[in-house]
Amino acid sequence: MKALIFIPGLFGSMGEDIIPGTGDWDFGLAAINYRPFIERLTSMGYKEGHDLFICFYDWRKSVKECTERYLVPKIHEVKAKCHQDKIDIIAHSMGGLLGRCYIQSTLYGYDIDKFIMIGTPHTGSVKAYYPWAGGTVPPDDSAVGIASHWLLKGYAWLFARILDAPSPLDTIHITLPSLQDMLPSVQHPPYLMSDEPFNQKQFIPVEHVYYRNHFLDELNRLSYNLFTRDIHISSIIGDTKPTIAHISIASSAAASSAPAKVWPDGRPVRHYTSRHGDGTVLTASSGYIGGQQYVFPAYHSALPVEASHIISHILGISKPVEPVHASSITSYISIIADGPISISLINTGRDGSVRSHAMSNAKGQSWLFIPQPKLLPVSISVKGLDSGEYVLGIDTPDAPLERIFEFRSFIKSAEIQNISIQIAPFTHKPVIRRR
């Protein structure tokens, strides 16, 4: 088998480059989605570090910068280590744009044999408009869309505290310029429409929208050269899942030249979904690039795992791989800490295992993600690394889109505080109690 590089999507990497003190590269909290896929690749016969490699990258940066800084060196590294002139690439979501950016550039070394893209937003995703134009999380009609919600809200909250940014939109524009590369391109059908009362709804041409995606405009203009690079190109495309296709907006004053203007085209009033998508990317966007295409009924975050038997076929794996259904996250509690503390979960399941995913660094920033919390209230232990004030950011699926609930307190060095978190049934507001 040829050596294989997997490129994860947005939020799919964590390490020193992104948040200092978090250590070596790994999937971070996105492991809940990606580690099962790596296990599926392992079951096909690949061995991580031997012929299976992961291209982690700082997804906050632009696609072009990530390609040049992380993907190109990784390809050279893998070719040298495995003594192969050509390798295969599997890329999920934004990772597919990194792969395209490399293949379509003058840097390309004719060293890719198979290129498999999974849920890649070739003409962008309408969802990206919400954080990039308004600094907020997009609404979602699907439970599985929760995955991108808690990651986006959590990272935005954490980065805002690290940078002391003046507004949510400033935080997004300063820390996540990659989101601009996810906006719909001119090849995408118009997605904004006026919502003026008594007037016929009119679509705004993509080229007239204030915030533009010039990166994808140009990448797609030159997409024909993908098929002059001696590569077997395949796409895994999600379908039949409700996906935001149009946003109805209220009228707005003329767009100014301010670089961080909130909703310059008008504030969203409502959105409309299509069943032709994966919950994040419309089917037409994922299928914009030609090549061999496989349309699969799965949500965006579940596509890699649920389509792994198709991927095995594309790679030419002789060992049969059975289809598998990825479990969905329909509820969660996300707890982020900033201050001189460490946090850990006290509750355990019936078998004694901790039902959480954790991330922390040496600077007092910690994150606990508890999917499908069955034991309520959730109990956590807060330990003082030093004396001072700390803040807990607590998020749930029913919390307001615009904010994370904050709990502030003080702690002494080496002190341990046990805290219970209960979600109020009607207000969905976290109720904090010390035990």
Coordinates of C-alpha atoms in Angstrom, one line a residue:
M1 CA 0.0 0.0 0.0
K2 CA 1.1 3.5 -0.6
A3 CA 1.6 5.8 2.4
L4 CA -1.5 7.7 3.4
I5 CA -1.9 11.2 4.8
F6 CA -5.1 12.2 6.5
I7 CA -5.9 16.0 6.7
P8 CA -8.6 16.8 9.2
G9 CA -11.0 19.7 8.9
L10 CA -11.6 22.9 10.8
F11 CA -10.9 22.5 14.6
G12 CA -9.4 19.1 13.9
S13 CA -5.9 19.9 15.2
M14 CA -4.5 21.0 18.6
G15 CA -1.0 21.8 19.7
E16 CA 1.6 24.4 20.6
D17 CA 1.0 26.4 17.4
I18 CA -2.6 27.0 18.3
I19 CA -2.7 27.3 22.1
P20 CA 0.7 27.4 23.8
G21 CA 1.2 24.8 26.5
T22 CA -1.0 22.1 24.9
G23 CA 2.0 20.0 23.9
D24 CA 2.5 17.9 20.8
W25 CA 0.0 17.8 17.9
D26 CA -3.2 15.7 18.3
F27 CA -6.8 16.0 17.4
G28 CA -7.7 17.8 20.6
L29 CA -11.4 17.7 21.5
A30 CA -12.1 16.8 17.8
A31 CA -10.8 13.3 18.6
I32 CA -14.4 12.4 19.4
N33 CA -15.0 12.6 15.6
Y34 CA -11.6 11.7 14.1
R35 CA -10.1 9.0 16.3
P36 CA -12.8 6.4 15.3
F37 CA -11.9 7.1 11.7
I38 CA -8.2 6.5 12.3
E39 CA -9.2 3.2 14.0
R40 CA -11.2 2.3 10.8
L41 CA -8.1 3.0 8.7
T42 CA -6.0 0.9 11.1
S43 CA -8.5 -2.0 10.6
M44 CA -7.8 -1.8 6.8
G45 CA -4.2 -2.6 7.5
Y46 CA -2.6 0.9 7.9
K47 CA -0.3 1.6 10.9
E48 CA -0.1 5.1 12.3
G49 CA 3.5 6.4 12.0
H50 CA 4.4 3.6 9.6
D51 CA 2.3 4.2 6.5
L52 CA -0.5 6.3 8.0
F53 CA 0.2 9.9 8.9
I54 CA -1.9 12.9 10.0
C55 CA -1.2 16.4 8.7
F56 CA -2.1 18.5 11.7
Y57 CA -2.2 22.3 11.1
D58 CA -3.1 25.6 12.6
W59 CA -6.7 25.9 11.2
R60 CA -6.9 29.5 12.4
K61 CA -4.7 30.5 9.5
S62 CA -5.7 30.9 5.8
V63 CA -5.9 27.8 3.7
K64 CA -3.0 29.0 1.6
E65 CA -0.7 29.5 4.7
C66 CA -1.7 26.2 6.2
T67 CA -0.9 24.4 2.9
E68 CA 2.5 25.9 2.6
R69 CA 3.5 25.7 6.3
Y70 CA 2.1 22.3 7.2
L71 CA 0.9 20.2 4.3
V72 CA 3.9 20.6 1.9
P73 CA 6.5 19.7 4.6
K74 CA 4.4 16.8 5.7
I75 CA 4.3 15.4 2.2
H76 CA 8.1 15.7 1.8
E77 CA 8.5 14.1 5.2
V78 CA 6.3 11.1 4.4
K79 CA 7.8 10.5 1.0
A80 CA 11.3 10.4 2.5
K81 CA 10.3 8.2 5.4
C82 CA 8.4 5.7 3.3
H83 CA 10.8 5.9 0.3
Q84 CA 7.9 6.5 -2.1
D85 CA 7.6 8.9 -4.9
K86 CA 3.8 9.0 -4.7
I87 CA 1.4 8.9 -1.7
D88 CA -2.4 9.0 -1.1
I89 CA -4.3 11.7 0.6
I90 CA -7.7 11.6 2.4
A91 CA -9.0 15.0 3.5
H92 CA -12.1 16.0 5.4
S93 CA -13.9 19.3 5.0
M94 CA -11.4 22.2 5.1
G95 CA -8.6 19.6 4.7
G96 CA -9.8 19.0 1.1
L97 CA -9.1 22.7 0.4
L98 CA -5.6 22.3 1.6
G99 CA -5.1 19.4 -0.7
R100 CA -6.5 21.3 -3.6
C101 CA -4.4 24.4 -2.8
Y102 CA -1.3 22.2 -3.0
I103 CA -2.2 20.3 -6.1
Q104 CA -3.3 23.4 -8.0
S105 CA -0.2 25.4 -7.1
T106 CA 3.2 25.7 -8.6
L107 CA 4.5 23.8 -5.6
Y108 CA 3.0 20.5 -6.7
G109 CA 5.5 17.8 -7.3
Y110 CA 3.3 15.2 -9.1
D111 CA 3.6 13.1 -5.9
I112 CA -0.1 12.3 -5.2
D113 CA -1.7 9.2 -6.5
K114 CA -5.2 9.1 -5.0
F115 CA -6.9 12.2 -3.5
I116 CA -10.1 11.5 -1.6
M117 CA -12.1 14.5 -0.4
I118 CA -14.8 14.1 2.2
G119 CA -17.5 16.8 2.6
T120 CA -15.2 19.5 1.2
P121 CA -16.9 22.9 0.7
H122 CA -15.6 23.6 -2.8
T123 CA -17.9 26.6 -3.3
G124 CA -18.0 27.3 0.4
S125 CA -20.6 26.9 3.2
V126 CA -23.5 29.2 4.0
K127 CA -22.9 28.5 7.7
A128 CA -19.6 30.4 7.6
Y129 CA -21.5 33.6 7.0
Y130 CA -22.8 33.7 10.6
P131 CA -19.4 33.8 12.4
W132 CA -17.6 35.8 9.8
A133 CA -20.2 38.5 9.2
G134 CA -21.8 38.6 12.7
G135 CA -19.5 36.9 15.1
T136 CA -22.1 34.4 16.1
V137 CA -22.8 30.7 15.8
P138 CA -25.0 29.6 13.0
P139 CA -28.5 28.2 13.8
D140 CA -28.9 24.5 13.2
D141 CA -31.8 22.3 12.6
S142 CA -29.8 19.1 13.0
A143 CA -28.5 17.4 16.2
V144 CA -25.2 16.5 14.6
G145 CA -24.5 20.1 13.8
I146 CA -23.9 20.4 17.5
A147 CA -20.3 19.3 16.9
S148 CA -19.3 22.5 15.1
H149 CA -21.3 24.6 17.5
W150 CA -19.6 23.8 20.7
L151 CA -16.1 23.9 19.1
L152 CA -16.7 27.3 17.5
K153 CA -18.3 28.8 20.6
G154 CA -15.7 27.3 22.9
Y155 CA -12.7 28.4 20.9
A156 CA -14.1 31.9 20.3
W157 CA -14.7 32.3 24.0
L158 CA -11.2 31.1 24.9
F159 CA -9.4 33.2 22.2
A160 CA -11.4 36.3 23.3
R161 CA -10.1 35.9 26.8
I162 CA -6.6 35.3 25.7
L163 CA -6.6 38.3 23.4
D164 CA -9.0 40.5 25.3
A165 CA -10.7 41.2 22.0
P166 CA -13.3 44.0 22.1
S167 CA -16.2 42.1 20.4
P168 CA -17.1 38.6 19.2
L169 CA -16.6 39.7 15.6
D170 CA -13.2 41.1 16.3
T171 CA -12.3 37.8 18.0
I172 CA -13.4 35.8 14.9
H173 CA -11.6 38.1 12.4
I174 CA -8.4 38.2 14.5
T175 CA -8.1 34.6 15.5
L176 CA -9.9 32.7 12.7
P177 CA -9.2 34.2 9.3
S178 CA -9.6 30.7 7.9
L179 CA -13.4 31.2 8.2
Q180 CA -13.3 33.7 5.4
D181 CA -12.0 30.9 3.2
M182 CA -15.1 28.9 4.0
L183 CA -17.6 31.6 2.8
P184 CA -19.6 30.9 -0.4
S185 CA -17.7 31.8 -3.5
V186 CA -19.0 33.3 -6.7
Q187 CA -19.5 29.7 -8.0
H188 CA -22.1 29.2 -5.2
P189 CA -25.7 30.1 -5.9
P190 CA -26.9 33.3 -4.2
Y191 CA -27.6 32.6 -0.6
L192 CA -28.6 36.0 0.9
M193 CA -32.1 37.4 0.2
S194 CA -33.8 40.6 1.2
D195 CA -36.6 40.3 3.8
E196 CA -38.4 43.6 3.2
P197 CA -42.1 43.5 4.1
F198 CA -44.6 43.8 1.2
N199 CA -41.7 43.4 -1.3
Q200 CA -40.8 40.4 -3.3
K201 CA -37.8 38.6 -1.9
Q202 CA -34.7 39.2 -4.0
F203 CA -31.5 37.3 -3.9
I204 CA -28.2 39.3 -3.6
P205 CA -25.6 38.1 -6.1
V206 CA -22.6 36.6 -4.3
E207 CA -20.3 39.0 -5.9
H208 CA -22.2 41.9 -4.3
V209 CA -22.0 40.5 -0.7
Y210 CA -19.8 42.6 1.5
Y211 CA -17.7 39.8 2.9
R212 CA -16.2 37.9 -0.1
N213 CA -14.2 34.7 -0.5
H214 CA -11.6 35.7 -3.0
F215 CA -9.5 32.6 -2.2
L216 CA -12.2 30.1 -3.4
D217 CA -13.1 32.4 -6.3
E218 CA -9.6 32.0 -7.7
L219 CA -9.1 28.4 -6.7
N220 CA -12.3 27.4 -8.5
R221 CA -11.5 29.5 -11.5
L222 CA -8.5 27.3 -12.0
S223 CA -10.1 24.0 -10.9
Y224 CA -9.6 22.5 -14.4
N225 CA -5.9 22.0 -13.6
L226 CA -6.8 19.4 -11.0
F227 CA -7.3 17.0 -13.8
T228 CA -4.0 17.6 -15.5
R229 CA -2.0 16.5 -12.4
D230 CA -2.1 12.7 -12.9
I231 CA -4.3 12.0 -9.9
H232 CA -7.2 9.7 -9.1
I233 CA -9.7 12.2 -7.7
S234 CA -12.7 11.0 -5.6
S235 CA -15.3 12.8 -3.5
I236 CA -17.5 11.6 -0.7
I237 CA -20.5 13.8 -0.6
G238 CA -23.2 14.0 2.1
D239 CA -26.9 14.2 1.2
T240 CA -30.4 14.0 2.6
K241 CA -29.6 16.0 5.7
P242 CA -31.1 19.5 6.4
T243 CA -28.5 22.1 5.5
I244 CA -28.7 25.9 5.5
A245 CA -29.0 27.0 1.9
H246 CA -30.4 30.6 2.2
I247 CA -30.5 33.4 4.7
S248 CA -33.2 36.0 4.8
I249 CA -31.8 39.4 5.9
A250 CA -33.3 42.7 7.0
S251 CA -32.2 45.8 5.3
S252 CA -29.0 47.4 6.3
A253 CA -27.3 50.8 5.9
A254 CA -24.8 50.9 3.1
A255 CA -21.8 48.9 3.8
S256 CA -18.9 50.9 5.2
S257 CA -15.2 50.4 4.7
A258 CA -14.8 49.3 8.3
P259 CA -12.9 46.0 8.4
A260 CA -15.0 44.5 11.2
K261 CA -18.6 45.7 10.5
V262 CA -21.3 43.5 12.0
W263 CA -23.9 42.3 9.5
P264 CA -23.1 44.8 6.7
D265 CA -25.5 43.3 4.3
G266 CA -28.3 43.1 6.9
R267 CA -29.0 41.1 10.1
P268 CA -30.3 37.5 9.5
V269 CA -34.1 37.2 10.1
R270 CA -34.6 33.5 9.3
H271 CA -32.9 30.8 7.4
Y272 CA -34.1 28.1 4.9
T273 CA -32.7 24.6 4.7
S274 CA -32.3 22.1 1.9
R275 CA -32.2 18.4 2.3
H276 CA -29.4 18.2 -0.3
G277 CA -26.5 18.5 2.0
D278 CA -24.6 17.0 5.0
G279 CA -25.8 19.5 7.6
T280 CA -22.9 21.8 7.0
V281 CA -22.0 21.7 3.3
L282 CA -24.6 21.6 0.5
T283 CA -24.4 18.6 -1.8
A284 CA -23.8 20.9 -4.8
S285 CA -20.8 22.5 -3.0
S286 CA -19.2 19.1 -2.1
G287 CA -19.9 17.9 -5.7
Y288 CA -18.6 20.9 -7.5
I289 CA -15.3 19.2 -8.4
G290 CA -15.6 16.4 -10.9
G291 CA -13.9 13.0 -10.6
Q292 CA -15.4 9.9 -9.1
Q293 CA -18.2 10.9 -6.8
Y294 CA -20.0 8.9 -4.1
V295 CA -23.1 10.4 -2.6
F296 CA -23.7 9.2 1.0
P297 CA -26.6 9.9 3.5
A298 CA -24.6 11.1 6.5
Y299 CA -23.9 14.2 8.4
H300 CA -20.7 16.2 7.9
S301 CA -18.8 15.1 11.0
A302 CA -19.9 11.5 10.6
L303 CA -19.0 11.2 6.9
P304 CA -15.4 9.9 7.4
V305 CA -16.5 7.0 9.6
E306 CA -19.8 6.1 7.9
A307 CA -18.2 6.2 4.4
S308 CA -15.1 4.2 5.5
H309 CA -16.2 1.1 3.5
I310 CA -16.4 3.3 0.4
I311 CA -13.0 4.8 1.1
S312 CA -11.6 1.3 1.5
H313 CA -12.9 0.4 -2.0
I314 CA -11.3 3.6 -3.5
L315 CA -8.0 2.8 -1.9
G316 CA -8.1 -0.8 -3.3
I317 CA -8.0 -2.5 0.1
S318 CA -8.8 -6.2 -0.4
K319 CA -9.7 -6.8 3.2
P320 CA -13.5 -6.3 3.5
V321 CA -14.6 -3.3 5.6
E322 CA -18.2 -3.4 6.9
P323 CA -20.4 -0.3 6.9
V324 CA -20.7 1.4 10.3
H325 CA -23.0 4.0 11.8
A326 CA -21.4 6.8 13.7
S327 CA -23.0 7.7 17.0
S328 CA -24.6 11.2 17.2
I329 CA -24.1 13.8 19.9
T330 CA -27.6 15.2 20.7
S331 CA -26.7 16.8 24.0
Y332 CA -23.6 18.0 25.9
I333 CA -22.1 20.1 28.6
S334 CA -19.0 22.0 27.7
I335 CA -16.9 23.5 30.5
I336 CA -14.0 25.8 29.8
A337 CA -11.7 27.2 32.5
D338 CA -9.5 30.3 32.4
G339 CA -7.4 31.1 35.4
P340 CA -5.0 29.5 37.9
I341 CA -6.8 26.2 38.1
S342 CA -7.2 22.8 36.6
I343 CA -10.5 21.0 36.3
S344 CA -11.5 17.4 36.3
L345 CA -14.7 15.4 36.1
I346 CA -15.8 13.6 39.3
N347 CA -18.9 11.8 37.9
T348 CA -18.2 8.4 36.4
G349 CA -20.3 6.0 34.5
R350 CA -21.5 2.7 35.9
D351 CA -18.4 0.9 34.6
G352 CA -16.2 3.5 36.4
S353 CA -15.0 5.2 33.2
V354 CA -15.0 9.0 32.9
R355 CA -17.5 10.1 30.3
S356 CA -15.6 13.2 29.1
H357 CA -13.0 14.5 26.7
A358 CA -10.4 16.9 28.1
M359 CA -7.8 19.4 27.0
S360 CA -5.5 21.6 29.1
N361 CA -2.3 23.6 29.0
A362 CA 0.2 24.9 31.5
K363 CA -1.3 28.4 31.6
G364 CA -4.5 27.5 33.4
Q365 CA -6.8 27.0 30.4
S366 CA -8.7 23.7 30.5
W367 CA -11.7 22.3 28.6
L368 CA -14.0 19.5 29.6
F369 CA -16.5 18.2 27.0
I370 CA -19.1 15.8 28.3
P371 CA -21.3 14.3 25.5
Q372 CA -24.7 12.8 26.3
P373 CA -24.4 13.6 30.1
K374 CA -26.6 11.0 31.8
L375 CA -25.6 11.9 35.3
L376 CA -27.0 15.2 36.4
P377 CA -25.9 17.3 38.1
V378 CA -22.4 17.1 36.6
S379 CA -19.7 17.3 39.3
I380 CA -16.3 18.7 38.7
S381 CA -13.2 19.2 40.9
V382 CA -11.4 22.6 40.6
K383 CA -7.8 22.7 41.9
G384 CA -5.9 25.9 42.5
L385 CA -2.6 26.0 40.7
D386 CA -2.1 29.5 42.3
S387 CA -4.2 32.0 44.2
G388 CA -6.5 34.2 42.2
E389 CA -9.7 34.7 40.2
Y390 CA -10.9 32.1 37.7
V391 CA -13.7 31.9 35.2
L392 CA -15.7 28.9 34.1
G393 CA -17.4 29.1 30.7
I394 CA -20.4 26.7 30.5
D395 CA -22.2 25.9 27.3
T396 CA -25.1 23.6 26.4
P397 CA -27.0 23.0 23.1
D398 CA -29.9 25.1 24.5
A399 CA -27.8 28.0 25.5
P400 CA -28.1 31.3 23.6
L401 CA -26.2 31.2 20.3
E402 CA -24.4 34.5 21.1
R403 CA -22.8 33.7 24.4
I404 CA -21.5 31.2 26.9
F405 CA -22.6 31.4 30.6
E406 CA -19.8 32.6 32.8
F407 CA -19.2 31.6 36.5
R408 CA -16.5 33.6 38.4
S409 CA -14.9 32.7 41.7
F410 CA -11.6 32.9 43.7
I411 CA -9.4 30.0 44.7
K412 CA -6.2 29.6 46.9
S413 CA -3.1 27.8 45.8
A414 CA -3.6 24.0 46.2
E415 CA -7.2 24.5 47.3
I416 CA -9.8 22.1 45.9
Q417 CA -13.4 23.1 45.2
N418 CA -16.0 20.6 44.3
I419 CA -18.7 22.1 42.1
S420 CA -22.0 20.7 40.7
I421 CA -23.6 21.9 37.5
Q422 CA -27.3 21.4 37.0
I423 CA -29.1 22.7 33.9
A424 CA -32.4 24.4 34.8
P425 CA -35.2 22.7 32.8
F426 CA -37.0 25.7 31.5
T427 CA -34.4 28.5 31.3
H428 CA -31.6 26.1 30.3
K429 CA -29.4 28.2 32.5
P430 CA -26.6 26.4 34.4
V431 CA -27.2 26.3 38.2
I432 CA -23.8 26.3 40.0
R433 CA -23.4 24.9 43.5
R434 CA -20.3 24.3 45.6
R435 CA -20.4 21.0 47.5

